[in-house]
Amino acid sequence: MPQPGRNVRSKAGLNRSILDAAPAELRRQLEYKASWYGSEVAVLDRWFPSSKTCSGCGWKNPSLALSEREFVCAECGLRIDRDLNAADNIAAHAVAPDIGAGAPGRGESVNARGGGVTPGLLREPGPPPSKREDAVSSGTAPPRRGDPPTFP
């Protein structure tokens, strides 16, 4: 039986902590709050090659190693930090998804594998949504932890 790697117990704890952060709940909350303000949450495909694509001309370097911290484009000669290049690509995708892909004006685009991607919440025309905080309160607030107990 092969021996497990080093620090297995601490890595398992880290994995539990990451999963405890509930990334799906974070995304649900972002989409929910964005709908209050009429905004859209731009979601990229998990496999979108943001750091391997030139933010200047769109050329892709599939053999770019993670250890290479500078992106150098073989087509247009752009030299830029790998993370800044990825940030530019993500920002460009959020503002103007692939032209001609999906239905115009519906927030659809094509992911890195060629499949259609549609944001989860598309606002229908109508009155703007109201915030829960704007709703009329029922009168008294529930007691807080530090408040002394009250008896009827």
mmCIF file with all atom_site columns, C-alpha atoms in Angstrom:
data_model
loop_
_atom_site.group_PDB
_atom_site.id
_atom_site.type_symbol
_atom_site.label_atom_id
_atom_site.label_alt_id
_atom_site.label_comp_id
_atom_site.label_asym_id
_atom_site.label_entity_id
_atom_site.label_seq_id
_atom_site.pdbx_PDB_ins_code
_atom_site.Cartn_x
_atom_site.Cartn_y
_atom_site.Cartn_z
_atom_site.occupancy
_atom_site.B_iso_or_equiv
_atom_site.pdbx_formal_charge
_atom_site.auth_seq_id
_atom_site.auth_comp_id
_atom_site.auth_asym_id
_atom_site.auth_atom_id
_atom_site.pdbx_PDB_model_num
ATOM 1   C CA . MET A 1 1   ? 0.000   0.000  0.000   1.00 0.00 ? 1   MET A CA 1
ATOM 2   C CA . PRO A 1 2   ? 1.523   3.366  -1.012  1.00 0.00 ? 2   PRO A CA 1
ATOM 3   C CA . GLN A 1 3   ? 2.145   5.917  1.691   1.00 0.00 ? 3   GLN A CA 1
ATOM 4   C CA . PRO A 1 4   ? -0.049  9.070  1.642   1.00 0.00 ? 4   PRO A CA 1
ATOM 5   C CA . GLY A 1 5   ? 1.510   12.417 0.848   1.00 0.00 ? 5   GLY A CA 1
ATOM 6   C CA . ARG A 1 6   ? 2.713   14.922 3.409   1.00 0.00 ? 6   ARG A CA 1
ATOM 7   C CA . ASN A 1 7   ? 0.382   17.095 5.501   1.00 0.00 ? 7   ASN A CA 1
ATOM 8   C CA . VAL A 1 8   ? -2.656  15.096 4.397   1.00 0.00 ? 8   VAL A CA 1
ATOM 9   C CA . ARG A 1 9   ? -4.636  15.984 7.526   1.00 0.00 ? 9   ARG A CA 1
ATOM 10  C CA . SER A 1 10  ? -4.028  19.732 7.173   1.00 0.00 ? 10  SER A CA 1
ATOM 11  C CA . LYS A 1 11  ? -4.872  19.609 3.449   1.00 0.00 ? 11  LYS A CA 1
ATOM 12  C CA . ALA A 1 12  ? -8.131  17.830 4.241   1.00 0.00 ? 12  ALA A CA 1
ATOM 13  C CA . GLY A 1 13  ? -8.953  20.608 6.699   1.00 0.00 ? 13  GLY A CA 1
ATOM 14  C CA . LEU A 1 14  ? -8.218  23.233 4.050   1.00 0.00 ? 14  LEU A CA 1
ATOM 15  C CA . ASN A 1 15  ? -10.457 21.422 1.568   1.00 0.00 ? 15  ASN A CA 1
ATOM 16  C CA . ARG A 1 16  ? -13.289 21.368 4.110   1.00 0.00 ? 16  ARG A CA 1
ATOM 17  C CA . SER A 1 17  ? -12.813 25.087 4.770   1.00 0.00 ? 17  SER A CA 1
ATOM 18  C CA . ILE A 1 18  ? -12.964 25.907 1.069   1.00 0.00 ? 18  ILE A CA 1
ATOM 19  C CA . LEU A 1 19  ? -16.110 23.850 0.589   1.00 0.00 ? 19  LEU A CA 1
ATOM 20  C CA . ASP A 1 20  ? -17.612 25.400 3.726   1.00 0.00 ? 20  ASP A CA 1
ATOM 21  C CA . ALA A 1 21  ? -17.361 28.812 2.039   1.00 0.00 ? 21  ALA A CA 1
ATOM 22  C CA . ALA A 1 22  ? -20.210 27.644 -0.265  1.00 0.00 ? 22  ALA A CA 1
ATOM 23  C CA . PRO A 1 23  ? -19.180 29.102 -3.631  1.00 0.00 ? 23  PRO A CA 1
ATOM 24  C CA . ALA A 1 24  ? -22.565 28.228 -5.155  1.00 0.00 ? 24  ALA A CA 1
ATOM 25  C CA . GLU A 1 25  ? -24.307 30.240 -2.449  1.00 0.00 ? 25  GLU A CA 1
ATOM 26  C CA . LEU A 1 26  ? -21.987 33.181 -3.109  1.00 0.00 ? 26  LEU A CA 1
ATOM 27  C CA . ARG A 1 27  ? -22.891 33.090 -6.814  1.00 0.00 ? 27  ARG A CA 1
ATOM 28  C CA . ARG A 1 28  ? -26.609 32.808 -6.006  1.00 0.00 ? 28  ARG A CA 1
ATOM 29  C CA . GLN A 1 29  ? -26.378 35.828 -3.714  1.00 0.00 ? 29  GLN A CA 1
ATOM 30  C CA . LEU A 1 30  ? -24.452 37.846 -6.327  1.00 0.00 ? 30  LEU A CA 1
ATOM 31  C CA . GLU A 1 31  ? -27.092 37.128 -8.966  1.00 0.00 ? 31  GLU A CA 1
ATOM 32  C CA . TYR A 1 32  ? -29.870 37.925 -6.509  1.00 0.00 ? 32  TYR A CA 1
ATOM 33  C CA . LYS A 1 33  ? -28.356 41.249 -5.464  1.00 0.00 ? 33  LYS A CA 1
ATOM 34  C CA . ALA A 1 34  ? -27.477 42.169 -9.065  1.00 0.00 ? 34  ALA A CA 1
ATOM 35  C CA . SER A 1 35  ? -31.136 41.751 -10.009 1.00 0.00 ? 35  SER A CA 1
ATOM 36  C CA . TRP A 1 36  ? -32.039 44.430 -7.439  1.00 0.00 ? 36  TRP A CA 1
ATOM 37  C CA . TYR A 1 37  ? -30.016 46.989 -9.347  1.00 0.00 ? 37  TYR A CA 1
ATOM 38  C CA . GLY A 1 38  ? -30.752 45.755 -12.856 1.00 0.00 ? 38  GLY A CA 1
ATOM 39  C CA . SER A 1 39  ? -27.178 44.499 -13.234 1.00 0.00 ? 39  SER A CA 1
ATOM 40  C CA . GLU A 1 40  ? -25.904 41.256 -14.706 1.00 0.00 ? 40  GLU A CA 1
ATOM 41  C CA . VAL A 1 41  ? -23.329 38.893 -13.297 1.00 0.00 ? 41  VAL A CA 1
ATOM 42  C CA . ALA A 1 42  ? -20.941 37.871 -16.077 1.00 0.00 ? 42  ALA A CA 1
ATOM 43  C CA . VAL A 1 43  ? -20.031 34.197 -15.715 1.00 0.00 ? 43  VAL A CA 1
ATOM 44  C CA . LEU A 1 44  ? -17.158 32.695 -17.649 1.00 0.00 ? 44  LEU A CA 1
ATOM 45  C CA . ASP A 1 45  ? -16.848 29.027 -18.369 1.00 0.00 ? 45  ASP A CA 1
ATOM 46  C CA . ARG A 1 46  ? -14.551 27.168 -15.997 1.00 0.00 ? 46  ARG A CA 1
ATOM 47  C CA . TRP A 1 47  ? -12.262 26.234 -18.896 1.00 0.00 ? 47  TRP A CA 1
ATOM 48  C CA . PHE A 1 48  ? -12.076 29.718 -20.491 1.00 0.00 ? 48  PHE A CA 1
ATOM 49  C CA . PRO A 1 49  ? -8.353  30.145 -21.388 1.00 0.00 ? 49  PRO A CA 1
ATOM 50  C CA . SER A 1 50  ? -8.057  33.688 -20.023 1.00 0.00 ? 50  SER A CA 1
ATOM 51  C CA . SER A 1 51  ? -4.325  33.544 -19.269 1.00 0.00 ? 51  SER A CA 1
ATOM 52  C CA . LYS A 1 52  ? -3.407  31.676 -22.471 1.00 0.00 ? 52  LYS A CA 1
ATOM 53  C CA . THR A 1 53  ? -5.167  34.094 -24.857 1.00 0.00 ? 53  THR A CA 1
ATOM 54  C CA . CYS A 1 54  ? -3.620  37.354 -26.047 1.00 0.00 ? 54  CYS A CA 1
ATOM 55  C CA . SER A 1 55  ? -5.679  40.306 -24.826 1.00 0.00 ? 55  SER A CA 1
ATOM 56  C CA . GLY A 1 56  ? -4.457  42.313 -27.825 1.00 0.00 ? 56  GLY A CA 1
ATOM 57  C CA . CYS A 1 57  ? -5.175  40.103 -30.840 1.00 0.00 ? 57  CYS A CA 1
ATOM 58  C CA . GLY A 1 58  ? -6.838  36.927 -29.492 1.00 0.00 ? 58  GLY A CA 1
ATOM 59  C CA . TRP A 1 59  ? -4.027  34.481 -30.361 1.00 0.00 ? 59  TRP A CA 1
ATOM 60  C CA . LYS A 1 60  ? -3.977  31.415 -28.083 1.00 0.00 ? 60  LYS A CA 1
ATOM 61  C CA . ASN A 1 61  ? -0.849  29.776 -26.694 1.00 0.00 ? 61  ASN A CA 1
ATOM 62  C CA . PRO A 1 62  ? -1.979  26.316 -25.522 1.00 0.00 ? 62  PRO A CA 1
ATOM 63  C CA . SER A 1 63  ? 1.519   25.346 -24.388 1.00 0.00 ? 63  SER A CA 1
ATOM 64  C CA . LEU A 1 64  ? 1.938   28.223 -21.903 1.00 0.00 ? 64  LEU A CA 1
ATOM 65  C CA . ALA A 1 65  ? 3.275   26.734 -18.658 1.00 0.00 ? 65  ALA A CA 1
ATOM 66  C CA . LEU A 1 66  ? 2.085   27.963 -15.264 1.00 0.00 ? 66  LEU A CA 1
ATOM 67  C CA . SER A 1 67  ? 5.691   28.803 -14.356 1.00 0.00 ? 67  SER A CA 1
ATOM 68  C CA . GLU A 1 68  ? 5.844   31.405 -17.163 1.00 0.00 ? 68  GLU A CA 1
ATOM 69  C CA . ARG A 1 69  ? 4.743   34.605 -15.463 1.00 0.00 ? 69  ARG A CA 1
ATOM 70  C CA . GLU A 1 70  ? 4.913   36.832 -18.544 1.00 0.00 ? 70  GLU A CA 1
ATOM 71  C CA . PHE A 1 71  ? 2.683   36.353 -21.590 1.00 0.00 ? 71  PHE A CA 1
ATOM 72  C CA . VAL A 1 72  ? 4.444   36.966 -24.900 1.00 0.00 ? 72  VAL A CA 1
ATOM 73  C CA . CYS A 1 73  ? 2.253   36.931 -28.012 1.00 0.00 ? 73  CYS A CA 1
ATOM 74  C CA . ALA A 1 74  ? 3.813   35.306 -31.082 1.00 0.00 ? 74  ALA A CA 1
ATOM 75  C CA . GLU A 1 75  ? 1.375   37.133 -33.399 1.00 0.00 ? 75  GLU A CA 1
ATOM 76  C CA . CYS A 1 76  ? 1.365   40.782 -32.296 1.00 0.00 ? 76  CYS A CA 1
ATOM 77  C CA . GLY A 1 77  ? 4.392   40.832 -29.949 1.00 0.00 ? 77  GLY A CA 1
ATOM 78  C CA . LEU A 1 78  ? 2.472   41.943 -26.846 1.00 0.00 ? 78  LEU A CA 1
ATOM 79  C CA . ARG A 1 79  ? 4.464   41.443 -23.619 1.00 0.00 ? 79  ARG A CA 1
ATOM 80  C CA . ILE A 1 80  ? 2.376   41.608 -20.455 1.00 0.00 ? 80  ILE A CA 1
ATOM 81  C CA . ASP A 1 81  ? 2.184   40.030 -17.024 1.00 0.00 ? 81  ASP A CA 1
ATOM 82  C CA . ARG A 1 82  ? 0.214   36.793 -17.244 1.00 0.00 ? 82  ARG A CA 1
ATOM 83  C CA . ASP A 1 83  ? -2.297  37.794 -14.549 1.00 0.00 ? 83  ASP A CA 1
ATOM 84  C CA . LEU A 1 84  ? -2.911  41.240 -16.080 1.00 0.00 ? 84  LEU A CA 1
ATOM 85  C CA . ASN A 1 85  ? -3.462  39.592 -19.462 1.00 0.00 ? 85  ASN A CA 1
ATOM 86  C CA . ALA A 1 86  ? -6.036  37.234 -17.902 1.00 0.00 ? 86  ALA A CA 1
ATOM 87  C CA . ALA A 1 87  ? -7.762  40.154 -16.161 1.00 0.00 ? 87  ALA A CA 1
ATOM 88  C CA . ASP A 1 88  ? -7.998  42.052 -19.463 1.00 0.00 ? 88  ASP A CA 1
ATOM 89  C CA . ASN A 1 89  ? -9.498  39.008 -21.191 1.00 0.00 ? 89  ASN A CA 1
ATOM 90  C CA . ILE A 1 90  ? -12.063 38.490 -18.428 1.00 0.00 ? 90  ILE A CA 1
ATOM 91  C CA . ALA A 1 91  ? -13.038 42.175 -18.461 1.00 0.00 ? 91  ALA A CA 1
ATOM 92  C CA . ALA A 1 92  ? -13.382 42.156 -22.260 1.00 0.00 ? 92  ALA A CA 1
ATOM 93  C CA . HIS A 1 93  ? -15.542 39.029 -22.136 1.00 0.00 ? 93  HIS A CA 1
ATOM 94  C CA . ALA A 1 94  ? -17.809 40.579 -19.500 1.00 0.00 ? 94  ALA A CA 1
ATOM 95  C CA . VAL A 1 95  ? -18.314 43.800 -21.485 1.00 0.00 ? 95  VAL A CA 1
ATOM 96  C CA . ALA A 1 96  ? -18.649 42.360 -24.989 1.00 0.00 ? 96  ALA A CA 1
ATOM 97  C CA . PRO A 1 97  ? -19.044 38.594 -25.262 1.00 0.00 ? 97  PRO A CA 1
ATOM 98  C CA . ASP A 1 98  ? -18.193 36.899 -28.543 1.00 0.00 ? 98  ASP A CA 1
ATOM 99  C CA . ILE A 1 99  ? -19.917 38.774 -31.353 1.00 0.00 ? 99  ILE A CA 1
ATOM 100 C CA . GLY A 1 100 ? -22.264 36.591 -33.358 1.00 0.00 ? 100 GLY A CA 1
ATOM 101 C CA . ALA A 1 101 ? -22.484 33.918 -30.684 1.00 0.00 ? 101 ALA A CA 1
ATOM 102 C CA . GLY A 1 102 ? -25.828 33.490 -28.993 1.00 0.00 ? 102 GLY A CA 1
ATOM 103 C CA . ALA A 1 103 ? -28.824 35.775 -29.212 1.00 0.00 ? 103 ALA A CA 1
ATOM 104 C CA . PRO A 1 104 ? -27.946 39.474 -29.285 1.00 0.00 ? 104 PRO A CA 1
ATOM 105 C CA . GLY A 1 105 ? -29.153 41.421 -26.284 1.00 0.00 ? 105 GLY A CA 1
ATOM 106 C CA . ARG A 1 106 ? -29.893 38.293 -24.246 1.00 0.00 ? 106 ARG A CA 1
ATOM 107 C CA . GLY A 1 107 ? -26.505 38.064 -22.492 1.00 0.00 ? 107 GLY A CA 1
ATOM 108 C CA . GLU A 1 108 ? -25.585 34.804 -24.202 1.00 0.00 ? 108 GLU A CA 1
ATOM 109 C CA . SER A 1 109 ? -22.094 33.871 -25.294 1.00 0.00 ? 109 SER A CA 1
ATOM 110 C CA . VAL A 1 110 ? -20.068 30.816 -26.196 1.00 0.00 ? 110 VAL A CA 1
ATOM 111 C CA . ASN A 1 111 ? -17.809 29.111 -23.687 1.00 0.00 ? 111 ASN A CA 1
ATOM 112 C CA . ALA A 1 112 ? -14.307 27.807 -24.403 1.00 0.00 ? 112 ALA A CA 1
ATOM 113 C CA . ARG A 1 113 ? -15.674 24.465 -25.585 1.00 0.00 ? 113 ARG A CA 1
ATOM 114 C CA . GLY A 1 114 ? -18.169 26.046 -27.982 1.00 0.00 ? 114 GLY A CA 1
ATOM 115 C CA . GLY A 1 115 ? -21.276 25.490 -25.857 1.00 0.00 ? 115 GLY A CA 1
ATOM 116 C CA . GLY A 1 116 ? -23.827 28.204 -25.171 1.00 0.00 ? 116 GLY A CA 1
ATOM 117 C CA . VAL A 1 117 ? -23.692 30.069 -21.865 1.00 0.00 ? 117 VAL A CA 1
ATOM 118 C CA . THR A 1 118 ? -26.600 32.110 -20.527 1.00 0.00 ? 118 THR A CA 1
ATOM 119 C CA . PRO A 1 119 ? -26.543 34.045 -17.247 1.00 0.00 ? 119 PRO A CA 1
ATOM 120 C CA . GLY A 1 120 ? -28.885 32.586 -14.630 1.00 0.00 ? 120 GLY A CA 1
ATOM 121 C CA . LEU A 1 121 ? -31.035 35.679 -14.171 1.00 0.00 ? 121 LEU A CA 1
ATOM 122 C CA . LEU A 1 122 ? -32.259 37.719 -17.111 1.00 0.00 ? 122 LEU A CA 1
ATOM 123 C CA . ARG A 1 123 ? -34.430 40.625 -16.003 1.00 0.00 ? 123 ARG A CA 1
ATOM 124 C CA . GLU A 1 124 ? -37.777 40.965 -17.649 1.00 0.00 ? 124 GLU A CA 1
ATOM 125 C CA . PRO A 1 125 ? -38.987 44.488 -18.448 1.00 0.00 ? 125 PRO A CA 1
ATOM 126 C CA . GLY A 1 126 ? -41.149 45.995 -15.772 1.00 0.00 ? 126 GLY A CA 1
ATOM 127 C CA . PRO A 1 127 ? -40.873 47.894 -12.515 1.00 0.00 ? 127 PRO A CA 1
ATOM 128 C CA . PRO A 1 128 ? -37.513 47.697 -10.775 1.00 0.00 ? 128 PRO A CA 1
ATOM 129 C CA . PRO A 1 129 ? -37.320 45.106 -8.021  1.00 0.00 ? 129 PRO A CA 1
ATOM 130 C CA . SER A 1 130 ? -37.520 46.407 -4.482  1.00 0.00 ? 130 SER A CA 1
ATOM 131 C CA . LYS A 1 131 ? -35.058 45.543 -1.774  1.00 0.00 ? 131 LYS A CA 1
ATOM 132 C CA . ARG A 1 132 ? -36.184 43.585 1.232   1.00 0.00 ? 132 ARG A CA 1
ATOM 133 C CA . GLU A 1 133 ? -34.811 46.351 3.466   1.00 0.00 ? 133 GLU A CA 1
ATOM 134 C CA . ASP A 1 134 ? -37.178 48.822 1.749   1.00 0.00 ? 134 ASP A CA 1
ATOM 135 C CA . ALA A 1 135 ? -40.240 46.812 2.777   1.00 0.00 ? 135 ALA A CA 1
ATOM 136 C CA . VAL A 1 136 ? -42.403 48.128 5.575   1.00 0.00 ? 136 VAL A CA 1
ATOM 137 C CA . SER A 1 137 ? -41.259 46.694 8.881   1.00 0.00 ? 137 SER A CA 1
ATOM 138 C CA . SER A 1 138 ? -43.660 44.793 11.100  1.00 0.00 ? 138 SER A CA 1
ATOM 139 C CA . GLY A 1 139 ? -43.072 47.187 14.001  1.00 0.00 ? 139 GLY A CA 1
ATOM 140 C CA . THR A 1 140 ? -40.623 45.835 16.550  1.00 0.00 ? 140 THR A CA 1
ATOM 141 C CA . ALA A 1 141 ? -37.284 44.334 15.784  1.00 0.00 ? 141 ALA A CA 1
ATOM 142 C CA . PRO A 1 142 ? -36.455 40.867 17.049  1.00 0.00 ? 142 PRO A CA 1
ATOM 143 C CA . PRO A 1 143 ? -34.364 40.797 20.236  1.00 0.00 ? 143 PRO A CA 1
ATOM 144 C CA . ARG A 1 144 ? -30.596 40.770 19.921  1.00 0.00 ? 144 ARG A CA 1
ATOM 145 C CA . ARG A 1 145 ? -28.267 38.441 21.721  1.00 0.00 ? 145 ARG A CA 1
ATOM 146 C CA . GLY A 1 146 ? -27.049 41.164 24.125  1.00 0.00 ? 146 GLY A CA 1
ATOM 147 C CA . ASP A 1 147 ? -30.531 42.486 25.013  1.00 0.00 ? 147 ASP A CA 1
ATOM 148 C CA . PRO A 1 148 ? -31.821 41.663 28.480  1.00 0.00 ? 148 PRO A CA 1
ATOM 149 C CA . PRO A 1 149 ? -34.685 39.143 28.463  1.00 0.00 ? 149 PRO A CA 1
ATOM 150 C CA . THR A 1 150 ? -38.193 40.585 28.580  1.00 0.00 ? 150 THR A CA 1
ATOM 151 C CA . PHE A 1 151 ? -41.122 38.806 30.143  1.00 0.00 ? 151 PHE A CA 1
ATOM 152 C CA . PRO A 1 152 ? -44.771 39.542 29.340  1.00 0.00 ? 152 PRO A CA 1
#
